[in-house]
mmCIF file of C-alpha atoms in Angstrom:
data_model
loop_
_atom_site.group_PDB
_atom_site.id
_atom_site.type_symbol
_atom_site.label_atom_id
_atom_site.label_comp_id
_atom_site.label_asym_id
_atom_site.label_seq_id
_atom_site.Cartn_x
_atom_site.Cartn_y
_atom_site.Cartn_z
ATOM 1 C CA MET A 27 -5.781 -15.320 5.592
ATOM 2 C CA GLU A 28 -2.255 -17.421 5.330
ATOM 3 C CA LYS A 29 -0.263 -16.087 3.250
ATOM 4 C CA ARG A 30 3.428 -17.994 2.003
ATOM 5 C CA THR A 31 5.305 -16.735 -1.180
ATOM 6 C CA ILE A 32 7.413 -19.520 -2.823
ATOM 7 C CA ASP A 33 10.471 -18.163 -4.603
ATOM 8 C CA PRO A 34 13.485 -20.554 -4.991
ATOM 9 C CA TRP A 35 15.630 -17.328 -6.934
ATOM 10 C CA LYS A 36 17.355 -14.346 -4.830
ATOM 11 C CA TRP A 37 16.727 -11.986 -7.888
ATOM 12 C CA GLY A 38 13.384 -11.309 -6.231
ATOM 13 C CA GLU A 39 14.248 -10.080 -3.456
ATOM 14 C CA GLN A 40 15.128 -6.439 -5.654
ATOM 15 C CA THR A 41 11.899 -6.040 -7.042
ATOM 16 C CA ASN A 42 10.217 -7.549 -3.850
ATOM 17 C CA SER A 43 8.291 -10.349 -6.030
ATOM 18 C CA ALA A 44 7.492 -13.819 -6.153
ATOM 19 C CA GLN A 45 7.181 -16.469 -8.699
ATOM 20 C CA ALA A 46 3.932 -17.521 -6.074
ATOM 21 C CA VAL A 47 2.325 -17.140 -3.469
ATOM 22 C CA ALA A 48 0.120 -18.757 -2.053
ATOM 23 C CA VAL A 49 -2.832 -18.817 0.067
ATOM 24 C CA LYS A 50 -5.491 -20.159 2.784
ATOM 25 C CA ASN A 51 -7.841 -19.248 4.747
ATOM 26 C CA VAL A 52 -9.441 -16.269 2.361
ATOM 27 C CA GLU A 53 -12.403 -14.655 3.960
ATOM 28 C CA GLY A 54 -13.108 -12.570 0.402
ATOM 29 C CA THR A 55 -11.473 -12.067 -2.858
ATOM 30 C CA LEU A 56 -11.007 -8.723 -4.496
ATOM 31 C CA TYR A 57 -10.682 -8.708 -8.105
ATOM 32 C CA CYS A 58 -9.637 -5.171 -9.055
ATOM 33 C CA SER A 59 -9.629 -3.429 -12.653
ATOM 34 C CA GLY A 60 -6.490 -2.768 -14.586
ATOM 35 C CA GLN A 61 -5.965 0.636 -13.623
ATOM 36 C CA ALA A 62 -4.682 3.912 -14.955
ATOM 37 C CA ALA A 63 -2.739 7.088 -14.443
ATOM 38 C CA ILE A 64 -6.416 7.885 -14.551
ATOM 39 C CA ASP A 65 -7.325 11.066 -12.377
ATOM 40 C CA GLU A 66 -11.222 11.440 -10.778
ATOM 41 C CA ASN A 67 -12.556 13.363 -13.721
ATOM 42 C CA GLY A 68 -11.906 10.336 -16.071
ATOM 43 C CA VAL A 69 -8.914 12.040 -18.064
ATOM 44 C CA PRO A 70 -5.679 10.013 -19.546
ATOM 45 C CA SER A 71 -2.869 11.854 -17.495
ATOM 46 C CA ASN A 72 -0.167 12.830 -20.252
ATOM 47 C CA ALA A 73 2.800 12.735 -17.788
ATOM 48 C CA GLU A 74 5.819 10.466 -18.142
ATOM 49 C CA MET A 75 5.175 7.352 -16.748
ATOM 50 C CA ARG A 76 6.883 7.706 -13.558
ATOM 51 C CA SER A 77 4.504 10.739 -12.744
ATOM 52 C CA GLN A 78 1.857 7.484 -14.020
ATOM 53 C CA LEU A 79 2.862 4.991 -11.418
ATOM 54 C CA ILE A 80 2.675 7.582 -8.306
ATOM 55 C CA GLN A 81 -1.509 8.109 -10.483
ATOM 56 C CA THR A 82 -1.590 4.227 -10.701
ATOM 57 C CA ILE A 83 -0.394 3.908 -7.288
ATOM 58 C CA GLN A 84 -3.039 6.432 -5.751
ATOM 59 C CA ASN A 85 -5.805 4.934 -7.269
ATOM 60 C CA LEU A 86 -4.878 0.890 -6.764
ATOM 61 C CA GLU A 87 -4.202 2.390 -3.128
ATOM 62 C CA LYS A 88 -8.610 3.953 -2.900
ATOM 63 C CA LEU A 89 -10.158 1.728 -4.981
ATOM 64 C CA ILE A 90 -8.446 -1.255 -2.636
ATOM 65 C CA ASN A 91 -9.160 0.739 0.273
ATOM 66 C CA ALA A 92 -12.874 1.684 -0.573
ATOM 67 C CA SER A 93 -13.457 -1.878 -0.943
ATOM 68 C CA GLY A 94 -12.390 -2.497 2.804
ATOM 69 C CA TYR A 95 -10.128 -5.062 1.806
ATOM 70 C CA GLU A 96 -6.054 -4.806 2.888
ATOM 71 C CA CYS A 97 -2.890 -3.055 0.274
ATOM 72 C CA LYS A 98 -0.865 -6.403 2.727
ATOM 73 C CA ASN A 99 -3.185 -8.457 0.816
ATOM 74 C CA ILE A 100 -2.175 -7.827 -3.264
ATOM 75 C CA VAL A 101 -1.331 -11.355 -3.703
ATOM 76 C CA ARG A 102 -0.786 -10.794 -7.497
ATOM 77 C CA LEU A 103 0.120 -7.553 -9.905
ATOM 78 C CA ASN A 104 0.330 -6.598 -13.039
ATOM 79 C CA VAL A 105 2.010 -4.123 -14.823
ATOM 80 C CA TYR A 106 1.716 -3.236 -18.511
ATOM 81 C CA THR A 107 4.600 -0.234 -19.445
ATOM 82 C CA THR A 108 5.520 1.018 -23.130
ATOM 83 C CA SER A 109 9.441 0.340 -21.597
ATOM 84 C CA THR A 110 10.312 -2.210 -19.620
ATOM 85 C CA GLN A 111 14.214 -0.414 -19.509
ATOM 86 C CA ASP A 112 12.283 2.949 -18.658
ATOM 87 C CA PHE A 113 9.719 1.200 -15.687
ATOM 88 C CA PHE A 114 12.691 -0.494 -14.311
ATOM 89 C CA THR A 115 15.362 2.373 -14.489
ATOM 90 C CA THR A 116 13.415 5.002 -13.103
ATOM 91 C CA CYS A 117 9.731 3.985 -11.453
ATOM 92 C CA MET A 118 11.037 1.049 -9.816
ATOM 93 C CA ASP A 119 11.933 4.077 -6.096
ATOM 94 C CA VAL A 120 8.198 4.268 -6.672
ATOM 95 C CA TYR A 121 7.465 0.920 -7.072
ATOM 96 C CA VAL A 122 8.908 -0.629 -5.042
ATOM 97 C CA PRO A 123 8.588 1.100 -1.618
ATOM 98 C CA PHE A 124 4.708 0.381 -2.119
ATOM 99 C CA LEU A 125 5.387 -2.812 -2.456
ATOM 100 C CA GLN A 126 7.435 -2.030 0.677
ATOM 101 C CA LYS A 127 4.780 -0.591 2.750
ATOM 102 C CA TYR A 128 2.450 -3.233 2.829
ATOM 103 C CA GLY A 129 5.330 -5.661 2.968
ATOM 104 C CA ILE A 130 3.783 -7.031 0.046
ATOM 105 C CA LYS A 131 5.481 -10.437 -2.249
ATOM 106 C CA GLN A 132 3.237 -10.811 -4.580
ATOM 107 C CA ALA A 133 3.174 -12.940 -7.902
ATOM 108 C CA THR A 134 4.268 -10.273 -11.066
ATOM 109 C CA ILE A 135 4.273 -9.567 -14.349
ATOM 110 C CA THR A 136 6.184 -7.030 -16.384
ATOM 111 C CA LYS A 137 4.388 -6.975 -19.279
ATOM 112 C CA TYR A 138 5.552 -4.933 -22.813
ATOM 113 C CA SER A 139 3.432 -3.483 -25.126
ATOM 114 C CA ALA A 140 5.267 -1.848 -28.191
ATOM 115 C CA ARG A 141 3.834 1.867 -29.225
ATOM 116 C CA ARG A 142 2.605 2.837 -32.476
#
């Protein structure tokens, strides 16, 4: 697979993201359901956001590896959070190293959802 990222702005380098990702010569495509902080017994986490992100990343890695694909080929990630402020101030030291570990530069969105 050939992968090329397009990003005319420098700020994307801080989050290892890109505004667009073009892929060619793809042999297969894996569509993943949204992953969350749920343990192997199906029990959701009630820990703080940072711990939930760690569990979610572990779940994503396990899913992709079990399917025979590689994390380095991720082209799109969506992050849903209840606080973009908390995500960018307390979780980037978990999120960015995960992306860097595999050389992932993905098209992404961080979306805020209000809590009741």
